[in-house]
Amino acid sequence: MCLKLMLKESIMSIFIDTHCHLDDERYETDLDEVVERAQKLGVKGCIIPAASPDTLARARKIATQYPHIYFACGLHPCEISHSNANTNHTTLQECFSLLDEPKCVAIGECGLDYYHFLDSFPKQEQKHNQTEVFITHIEQAITRDLPLIVHIRESSNDAYEILSQYPKARGVLHCYNADEILLKLSDRFYYGIGGVATFKNARRLVEVLPKIPLERIVLETDAPYLTPHPHRGQRNSPEYIPLIAQRVAEILSTTQEQLATISTNNAHTLFAISTS
């Protein structure tokens, strides 16, 4: 199907981008245009996972400015201080102070990232600190009855073990990495599928996608990162959700419209948001 026809069809569908960093500085000069283009293509909801203390205020401001945009509060594992536990505690308290905001719909982006280890600190120390902060997010999410937005990179086994200890925790596994051990969490977690599904080297994800229950799939861009084909190398944007939806629909032998309906309903259920 040609790109122009695919995008034309997508206008009939309603999408939610469950993970886009519109608080990133790369959108400072044209955010209105980005949001408008996405809306014209059916993207009627966006969630900003404010994963850095430096962008949290901007995420909140954007969510306040646009009726269909929401935000989450958390501390990305790559933002964790490995030299001062008090700094992490203070930062988390600042993040969690916004959980009562009406446009805050989740806790995160949080989790474990063993790919971006810092050379200046022992790996075991970094694992310990990430685990400690991750558990703090989980416990807060359970207390608040909010979904988690979980980042897992080269840490699937440890993340699974931790989440297994908290049966009341729920949420989405952002940028699902195709590790099958994480499918054991499908009774209470959703799986965020983004631009990686369109990559030529996404063989593992293509093989595992059919194993995910349809009622557990949500769509995301992770913009400005992980731009889908054929726009790789450019800044990602919520307007590319239809491209992702089309590819995922092909893999699952369904239609883009059906996938849009299911994934949007899933996002409504998970985050308790409206696109009306």
PDB file of N, CA, C and O in Angstrom, residues 199-260:
ATOM      1  N   PHE A 199      11.394  -1.501  11.387  1.00  0.00           N
ATOM      2  CA  PHE A 199      12.797  -1.630  11.011  1.00  0.00           C
ATOM      3  C   PHE A 199      13.037  -2.962  10.291  1.00  0.00           C
ATOM      4  O   PHE A 199      12.407  -3.981  10.609  1.00  0.00           O
ATOM      5  N   LYS A 200      13.974  -2.963   9.378  1.00  0.00           N
ATOM      6  CA  LYS A 200      14.294  -4.181   8.640  1.00  0.00           C
ATOM      7  C   LYS A 200      14.912  -5.253   9.537  1.00  0.00           C
ATOM      8  O   LYS A 200      14.801  -6.449   9.238  1.00  0.00           O
ATOM      9  N   ASN A 201      15.559  -4.833  10.630  1.00  0.00           N
ATOM     10  CA  ASN A 201      16.215  -5.797  11.522  1.00  0.00           C
ATOM     11  C   ASN A 201      15.358  -6.138  12.740  1.00  0.00           C
ATOM     12  O   ASN A 201      15.878  -6.600  13.754  1.00  0.00           O
ATOM     13  N   ALA A 202      14.053  -5.937  12.637  1.00  0.00           N
ATOM     14  CA  ALA A 202      13.152  -6.184  13.772  1.00  0.00           C
ATOM     15  C   ALA A 202      12.622  -7.615  13.769  1.00  0.00           C
ATOM     16  O   ALA A 202      11.467  -7.861  14.129  1.00  0.00           O
ATOM     17  N   ARG A 203      13.444  -8.570  13.381  1.00  0.00           N
ATOM     18  CA  ARG A 203      12.993  -9.955  13.233  1.00  0.00           C
ATOM     19  C   ARG A 203      12.398 -10.513  14.526  1.00  0.00           C
ATOM     20  O   ARG A 203      11.336 -11.146  14.506  1.00  0.00           O
ATOM     21  N   ARG A 204      13.071 -10.299  15.657  1.00  0.00           N
ATOM     22  CA  ARG A 204      12.585 -10.857  16.927  1.00  0.00           C
ATOM     23  C   ARG A 204      11.222 -10.286  17.284  1.00  0.00           C
ATOM     24  O   ARG A 204      10.311 -11.019  17.708  1.00  0.00           O
ATOM     25  N   LEU A 205      11.059  -8.989  17.126  1.00  0.00           N
ATOM     26  CA  LEU A 205       9.786  -8.365  17.463  1.00  0.00           C
ATOM     27  C   LEU A 205       8.682  -8.872  16.542  1.00  0.00           C
ATOM     28  O   LEU A 205       7.561  -9.145  16.990  1.00  0.00           O
ATOM     29  N   VAL A 206       8.991  -9.015  15.267  1.00  0.00           N
ATOM     30  CA  VAL A 206       8.003  -9.521  14.310  1.00  0.00           C
ATOM     31  C   VAL A 206       7.558 -10.934  14.685  1.00  0.00           C
ATOM     32  O   VAL A 206       6.379 -11.286  14.565  1.00  0.00           O
ATOM     33  N   GLU A 207       8.484 -11.749  15.177  1.00  0.00           N
ATOM     34  CA  GLU A 207       8.158 -13.123  15.567  1.00  0.00           C
ATOM     35  C   GLU A 207       7.322 -13.173  16.847  1.00  0.00           C
ATOM     36  O   GLU A 207       6.452 -14.037  16.993  1.00  0.00           O
ATOM     37  N   VAL A 208       7.593 -12.245  17.768  1.00  0.00           N
ATOM     38  CA  VAL A 208       6.943 -12.294  19.080  1.00  0.00           C
ATOM     39  C   VAL A 208       5.604 -11.559  19.094  1.00  0.00           C
ATOM     40  O   VAL A 208       4.705 -11.922  19.863  1.00  0.00           O
ATOM     41  N   LEU A 209       5.445 -10.562  18.257  1.00  0.00           N
ATOM     42  CA  LEU A 209       4.224  -9.743  18.273  1.00  0.00           C
ATOM     43  C   LEU A 209       2.931 -10.572  18.273  1.00  0.00           C
ATOM     44  O   LEU A 209       2.008 -10.274  19.041  1.00  0.00           O
ATOM     45  N   PRO A 210       2.802 -11.600  17.443  1.00  0.00           N
ATOM     46  CA  PRO A 210       1.561 -12.379  17.457  1.00  0.00           C
ATOM     47  C   PRO A 210       1.291 -13.097  18.772  1.00  0.00           C
ATOM     48  O   PRO A 210       0.169 -13.572  18.998  1.00  0.00           O
ATOM     49  N   LYS A 211       2.276 -13.196  19.623  1.00  0.00           N
ATOM     50  CA  LYS A 211       2.100 -13.857  20.915  1.00  0.00           C
ATOM     51  C   LYS A 211       1.514 -12.920  21.974  1.00  0.00           C
ATOM     52  O   LYS A 211       1.125 -13.364  23.059  1.00  0.00           O
ATOM     53  N   ILE A 212       1.483 -11.628  21.664  1.00  0.00           N
ATOM     54  CA  ILE A 212       0.908 -10.653  22.595  1.00  0.00           C
ATOM     55  C   ILE A 212      -0.604 -10.615  22.384  1.00  0.00           C
ATOM     56  O   ILE A 212      -1.071 -10.449  21.259  1.00  0.00           O
ATOM     57  N   PRO A 213      -1.392 -10.747  23.436  1.00  0.00           N
ATOM     58  CA  PRO A 213      -2.850 -10.607  23.263  1.00  0.00           C
ATOM     59  C   PRO A 213      -3.184  -9.237  22.673  1.00  0.00           C
ATOM     60  O   PRO A 213      -2.627  -8.219  23.095  1.00  0.00           O
ATOM     61  N   LEU A 214      -4.075  -9.193  21.708  1.00  0.00           N
ATOM     62  CA  LEU A 214      -4.444  -7.928  21.070  1.00  0.00           C
ATOM     63  C   LEU A 214      -4.934  -6.908  22.090  1.00  0.00           C
ATOM     64  O   LEU A 214      -4.696  -5.706  21.949  1.00  0.00           O
ATOM     65  N   GLU A 215      -5.610  -7.398  23.102  1.00  0.00           N
ATOM     66  CA  GLU A 215      -6.142  -6.477  24.111  1.00  0.00           C
ATOM     67  C   GLU A 215      -5.059  -5.951  25.044  1.00  0.00           C
ATOM     68  O   GLU A 215      -5.344  -5.229  26.009  1.00  0.00           O
ATOM     69  N   ARG A 216      -3.797  -6.255  24.731  1.00  0.00           N
ATOM     70  CA  ARG A 216      -2.675  -5.763  25.537  1.00  0.00           C
ATOM     71  C   ARG A 216      -1.678  -4.945  24.710  1.00  0.00           C
ATOM     72  O   ARG A 216      -0.580  -4.659  25.182  1.00  0.00           O
ATOM     73  N   ILE A 217      -2.045  -4.555  23.524  1.00  0.00           N
ATOM     74  CA  ILE A 217      -1.147  -3.773  22.670  1.00  0.00           C
ATOM     75  C   ILE A 217      -1.561  -2.306  22.671  1.00  0.00           C
ATOM     76  O   ILE A 217      -2.739  -1.979  22.494  1.00  0.00           O
ATOM     77  N   VAL A 218      -0.595  -1.428  22.913  1.00  0.00           N
ATOM     78  CA  VAL A 218      -0.796   0.007  22.721  1.00  0.00           C
ATOM     79  C   VAL A 218       0.291   0.516  21.783  1.00  0.00           C
ATOM     80  O   VAL A 218       1.367  -0.084  21.670  1.00  0.00           O
ATOM     81  N   LEU A 219       0.013   1.607  21.105  1.00  0.00           N
ATOM     82  CA  LEU A 219       0.947   2.167  20.135  1.00  0.00           C
ATOM     83  C   LEU A 219       1.674   3.372  20.717  1.00  0.00           C
ATOM     84  O   LEU A 219       1.126   4.112  21.539  1.00  0.00           O
ATOM     85  N   GLU A 220       2.902   3.565  20.265  1.00  0.00           N
ATOM     86  CA  GLU A 220       3.714   4.676  20.759  1.00  0.00           C
ATOM     87  C   GLU A 220       4.752   5.044  19.701  1.00  0.00           C
ATOM     88  O   GLU A 220       5.078   4.234  18.824  1.00  0.00           O
ATOM     89  N   THR A 221       5.270   6.272  19.792  1.00  0.00           N
ATOM     90  CA  THR A 221       6.352   6.661  18.886  1.00  0.00           C
ATOM     91  C   THR A 221       7.694   6.766  19.603  1.00  0.00           C
ATOM     92  O   THR A 221       8.735   6.581  18.997  1.00  0.00           O
ATOM     93  N   ASP A 222       7.687   7.124  20.889  1.00  0.00           N
ATOM     94  CA  ASP A 222       8.906   7.465  21.624  1.00  0.00           C
ATOM     95  C   ASP A 222       9.590   8.670  20.973  1.00  0.00           C
ATOM     96  O   ASP A 222      10.804   8.846  21.066  1.00  0.00           O
ATOM     97  N   ALA A 223       8.806   9.481  20.287  1.00  0.00           N
ATOM     98  CA  ALA A 223       9.346  10.681  19.642  1.00  0.00           C
ATOM     99  C   ALA A 223      10.059  11.562  20.684  1.00  0.00           C
ATOM    100  O   ALA A 223       9.589  11.672  21.816  1.00  0.00           O
ATOM    101  N   PRO A 224      11.203  12.134  20.282  1.00  0.00           N
ATOM    102  CA  PRO A 224      11.784  12.249  18.944  1.00  0.00           C
ATOM    103  C   PRO A 224      12.691  11.092  18.540  1.00  0.00           C
ATOM    104  O   PRO A 224      13.410  11.178  17.549  1.00  0.00           O
ATOM    105  N   TYR A 225      12.661   9.986  19.312  1.00  0.00           N
ATOM    106  CA  TYR A 225      13.552   8.852  19.048  1.00  0.00           C
ATOM    107  C   TYR A 225      12.829   7.780  18.228  1.00  0.00           C
ATOM    108  O   TYR A 225      11.621   7.792  18.065  1.00  0.00           O
ATOM    109  N   LEU A 226      13.610   6.797  17.732  1.00  0.00           N
ATOM    110  CA  LEU A 226      13.092   5.588  17.088  1.00  0.00           C
ATOM    111  C   LEU A 226      12.112   5.878  15.957  1.00  0.00           C
ATOM    112  O   LEU A 226      11.037   5.274  15.857  1.00  0.00           O
ATOM    113  N   THR A 227      12.500   6.786  15.093  1.00  0.00           N
ATOM    114  CA  THR A 227      11.651   7.172  13.962  1.00  0.00           C
ATOM    115  C   THR A 227      11.405   5.978  13.039  1.00  0.00           C
ATOM    116  O   THR A 227      12.341   5.277  12.660  1.00  0.00           O
ATOM    117  N   PRO A 228      10.144   5.735  12.669  1.00  0.00           N
ATOM    118  CA  PRO A 228       9.843   4.571  11.829  1.00  0.00           C
ATOM    119  C   PRO A 228      10.290   4.759  10.378  1.00  0.00           C
ATOM    120  O   PRO A 228      10.464   5.885   9.899  1.00  0.00           O
ATOM    121  N   HIS A 229      10.463   3.646   9.707  1.00  0.00           N
ATOM    122  CA  HIS A 229      10.693   3.643   8.251  1.00  0.00           C
ATOM    123  C   HIS A 229       9.452   4.220   7.576  1.00  0.00           C
ATOM    124  O   HIS A 229       8.334   3.911   8.008  1.00  0.00           O
ATOM    125  N   PRO A 230       9.540   5.075   6.584  1.00  0.00           N
ATOM    126  CA  PRO A 230      10.740   5.426   5.815  1.00  0.00           C
ATOM    127  C   PRO A 230      11.392   6.742   6.237  1.00  0.00           C
ATOM    128  O   PRO A 230      12.075   7.365   5.428  1.00  0.00           O
ATOM    129  N   HIS A 231      11.176   7.165   7.479  1.00  0.00           N
ATOM    130  CA  HIS A 231      11.685   8.461   7.923  1.00  0.00           C
ATOM    131  C   HIS A 231      12.881   8.347   8.865  1.00  0.00           C
ATOM    132  O   HIS A 231      13.234   9.320   9.534  1.00  0.00           O
ATOM    133  N   ARG A 232      13.491   7.176   8.947  1.00  0.00           N
ATOM    134  CA  ARG A 232      14.625   6.987   9.858  1.00  0.00           C
ATOM    135  C   ARG A 232      15.710   8.021   9.563  1.00  0.00           C
ATOM    136  O   ARG A 232      15.983   8.357   8.420  1.00  0.00           O
ATOM    137  N   GLY A 233      16.315   8.503  10.640  1.00  0.00           N
ATOM    138  CA  GLY A 233      17.326   9.544  10.500  1.00  0.00           C
ATOM    139  C   GLY A 233      16.761  10.939  10.704  1.00  0.00           C
ATOM    140  O   GLY A 233      17.511  11.900  10.870  1.00  0.00           O
ATOM    141  N   GLN A 234      15.425  11.051  10.729  1.00  0.00           N
ATOM    142  CA  GLN A 234      14.764  12.321  10.974  1.00  0.00           C
ATOM    143  C   GLN A 234      14.186  12.330  12.390  1.00  0.00           C
ATOM    144  O   GLN A 234      14.125  11.313  13.058  1.00  0.00           O
ATOM    145  N   ARG A 235      13.752  13.483  12.823  1.00  0.00           N
ATOM    146  CA  ARG A 235      13.085  13.599  14.124  1.00  0.00           C
ATOM    147  C   ARG A 235      11.757  12.849  14.076  1.00  0.00           C
ATOM    148  O   ARG A 235      10.971  13.004  13.153  1.00  0.00           O
ATOM    149  N   ASN A 236      11.501  12.054  15.072  1.00  0.00           N
ATOM    150  CA  ASN A 236      10.237  11.328  15.137  1.00  0.00           C
ATOM    151  C   ASN A 236       9.124  12.266  15.586  1.00  0.00           C
ATOM    152  O   ASN A 236       9.380  13.330  16.156  1.00  0.00           O
ATOM    153  N   SER A 237       7.884  11.847  15.356  1.00  0.00           N
ATOM    154  CA  SER A 237       6.737  12.699  15.653  1.00  0.00           C
ATOM    155  C   SER A 237       5.488  11.839  15.827  1.00  0.00           C
ATOM    156  O   SER A 237       5.368  10.776  15.210  1.00  0.00           O
ATOM    157  N   PRO A 238       4.531  12.282  16.652  1.00  0.00           N
ATOM    158  CA  PRO A 238       3.278  11.534  16.808  1.00  0.00           C
ATOM    159  C   PRO A 238       2.536  11.308  15.494  1.00  0.00           C
ATOM    160  O   PRO A 238       1.747  10.365  15.391  1.00  0.00           O
ATOM    161  N   GLU A 239       2.784  12.138  14.497  1.00  0.00           N
ATOM    162  CA  GLU A 239       2.092  11.982  13.214  1.00  0.00           C
ATOM    163  C   GLU A 239       2.467  10.678  12.515  1.00  0.00           C
ATOM    164  O   GLU A 239       1.794  10.275  11.552  1.00  0.00           O
ATOM    165  N   TYR A 240       3.503   9.997  12.993  1.00  0.00           N
ATOM    166  CA  TYR A 240       3.915   8.743  12.375  1.00  0.00           C
ATOM    167  C   TYR A 240       3.256   7.516  13.002  1.00  0.00           C
ATOM    168  O   TYR A 240       3.533   6.386  12.588  1.00  0.00           O
ATOM    169  N   ILE A 241       2.375   7.726  13.934  1.00  0.00           N
ATOM    170  CA  ILE A 241       1.651   6.597  14.530  1.00  0.00           C
ATOM    171  C   ILE A 241       0.921   5.769  13.464  1.00  0.00           C
ATOM    172  O   ILE A 241       0.926   4.530  13.512  1.00  0.00           O
ATOM    173  N   PRO A 242       0.277   6.382  12.470  1.00  0.00           N
ATOM    174  CA  PRO A 242      -0.386   5.559  11.440  1.00  0.00           C
ATOM    175  C   PRO A 242       0.573   4.637  10.699  1.00  0.00           C
ATOM    176  O   PRO A 242       0.187   3.523  10.312  1.00  0.00           O
ATOM    177  N   LEU A 243       1.811   5.076  10.480  1.00  0.00           N
ATOM    178  CA  LEU A 243       2.796   4.219   9.836  1.00  0.00           C
ATOM    179  C   LEU A 243       3.085   2.993  10.687  1.00  0.00           C
ATOM    180  O   LEU A 243       3.177   1.871  10.182  1.00  0.00           O
ATOM    181  N   ILE A 244       3.226   3.220  11.980  1.00  0.00           N
ATOM    182  CA  ILE A 244       3.483   2.119  12.912  1.00  0.00           C
ATOM    183  C   ILE A 244       2.281   1.187  12.950  1.00  0.00           C
ATOM    184  O   ILE A 244       2.424  -0.042  12.905  1.00  0.00           O
ATOM    185  N   ALA A 245       1.098   1.770  13.010  1.00  0.00           N
ATOM    186  CA  ALA A 245      -0.128   0.960  13.067  1.00  0.00           C
ATOM    187  C   ALA A 245      -0.271   0.080  11.839  1.00  0.00           C
ATOM    188  O   ALA A 245      -0.677  -1.091  11.935  1.00  0.00           O
ATOM    189  N   GLN A 246       0.059   0.627  10.675  1.00  0.00           N
ATOM    190  CA  GLN A 246      -0.069  -0.148   9.445  1.00  0.00           C
ATOM    191  C   GLN A 246       0.855  -1.349   9.460  1.00  0.00           C
ATOM    192  O   GLN A 246       0.465  -2.461   9.086  1.00  0.00           O
ATOM    193  N   ARG A 247       2.093  -1.144   9.894  1.00  0.00           N
ATOM    194  CA  ARG A 247       3.057  -2.246   9.920  1.00  0.00           C
ATOM    195  C   ARG A 247       2.656  -3.305  10.950  1.00  0.00           C
ATOM    196  O   ARG A 247       2.731  -4.505  10.676  1.00  0.00           O
ATOM    197  N   VAL A 248       2.229  -2.867  12.116  1.00  0.00           N
ATOM    198  CA  VAL A 248       1.810  -3.824  13.152  1.00  0.00           C
ATOM    199  C   VAL A 248       0.595  -4.601  12.681  1.00  0.00           C
ATOM    200  O   VAL A 248       0.492  -5.819  12.892  1.00  0.00           O
ATOM    201  N   ALA A 249      -0.336  -3.923  12.009  1.00  0.00           N
ATOM    202  CA  ALA A 249      -1.516  -4.601  11.474  1.00  0.00           C
ATOM    203  C   ALA A 249      -1.125  -5.669  10.452  1.00  0.00           C
ATOM    204  O   ALA A 249      -1.701  -6.767  10.436  1.00  0.00           O
ATOM    205  N   GLU A 250      -0.139  -5.365   9.619  1.00  0.00           N
ATOM    206  CA  GLU A 250       0.341  -6.350   8.645  1.00  0.00           C
ATOM    207  C   GLU A 250       0.909  -7.574   9.349  1.00  0.00           C
ATOM    208  O   GLU A 250       0.635  -8.713   8.956  1.00  0.00           O
ATOM    209  N   ILE A 251       1.700  -7.347  10.375  1.00  0.00           N
ATOM    210  CA  ILE A 251       2.319  -8.460  11.097  1.00  0.00           C
ATOM    211  C   ILE A 251       1.256  -9.333  11.756  1.00  0.00           C
ATOM    212  O   ILE A 251       1.370 -10.568  11.782  1.00  0.00           O
ATOM    213  N   LEU A 252       0.196  -8.702  12.242  1.00  0.00           N
ATOM    214  CA  LEU A 252      -0.844  -9.426  12.968  1.00  0.00           C
ATOM    215  C   LEU A 252      -1.988  -9.883  12.068  1.00  0.00           C
ATOM    216  O   LEU A 252      -2.993 -10.411  12.566  1.00  0.00           O
ATOM    217  N   SER A 253      -1.840  -9.679  10.770  1.00  0.00           N
ATOM    218  CA  SER A 253      -2.860 -10.095   9.790  1.00  0.00           C
ATOM    219  C   SER A 253      -4.232  -9.521  10.117  1.00  0.00           C
ATOM    220  O   SER A 253      -5.263 -10.210  10.086  1.00  0.00           O
ATOM    221  N   THR A 254      -4.243  -8.229  10.442  1.00  0.00           N
ATOM    222  CA  THR A 254      -5.500  -7.527  10.671  1.00  0.00           C
ATOM    223  C   THR A 254      -5.447  -6.226   9.873  1.00  0.00           C
ATOM    224  O   THR A 254      -4.545  -6.007   9.072  1.00  0.00           O
ATOM    225  N   THR A 255      -6.447  -5.370  10.043  1.00  0.00           N
ATOM    226  CA  THR A 255      -6.463  -4.105   9.325  1.00  0.00           C
ATOM    227  C   THR A 255      -5.979  -2.983  10.233  1.00  0.00           C
ATOM    228  O   THR A 255      -6.053  -3.081  11.463  1.00  0.00           O
ATOM    229  N   GLN A 256      -5.526  -1.920   9.602  1.00  0.00           N
ATOM    230  CA  GLN A 256      -5.090  -0.764  10.368  1.00  0.00           C
ATOM    231  C   GLN A 256      -6.243  -0.204  11.200  1.00  0.00           C
ATOM    232  O   GLN A 256      -6.052   0.191  12.361  1.00  0.00           O
ATOM    233  N   GLU A 257      -7.429  -0.188  10.622  1.00  0.00           N
ATOM    234  CA  GLU A 257      -8.592   0.343  11.333  1.00  0.00           C
ATOM    235  C   GLU A 257      -8.910  -0.495  12.570  1.00  0.00           C
ATOM    236  O   GLU A 257      -9.201   0.047  13.645  1.00  0.00           O
ATOM    237  N   GLN A 258      -8.862  -1.817  12.428  1.00  0.00           N
ATOM    238  CA  GLN A 258      -9.139  -2.688  13.578  1.00  0.00           C
ATOM    239  C   GLN A 258      -8.080  -2.508  14.660  1.00  0.00           C
ATOM    240  O   GLN A 258      -8.399  -2.449  15.856  1.00  0.00           O
ATOM    241  N   LEU A 259      -6.821  -2.423  14.254  1.00  0.00           N
ATOM    242  CA  LEU A 259      -5.756  -2.241  15.225  1.00  0.00           C
ATOM    243  C   LEU A 259      -5.890  -0.895  15.924  1.00  0.00           C
ATOM    244  O   LEU A 259      -5.671  -0.794  17.140  1.00  0.00           O
ATOM    245  N   ALA A 260      -6.253   0.140  15.166  1.00  0.00           N
ATOM    246  CA  ALA A 260      -6.441   1.460  15.768  1.00  0.00           C
ATOM    247  C   ALA A 260      -7.528   1.416  16.842  1.00  0.00           C
ATOM    248  O   ALA A 260      -7.357   1.951  17.942  1.00  0.00           O
TER     249      ALA A 260
END
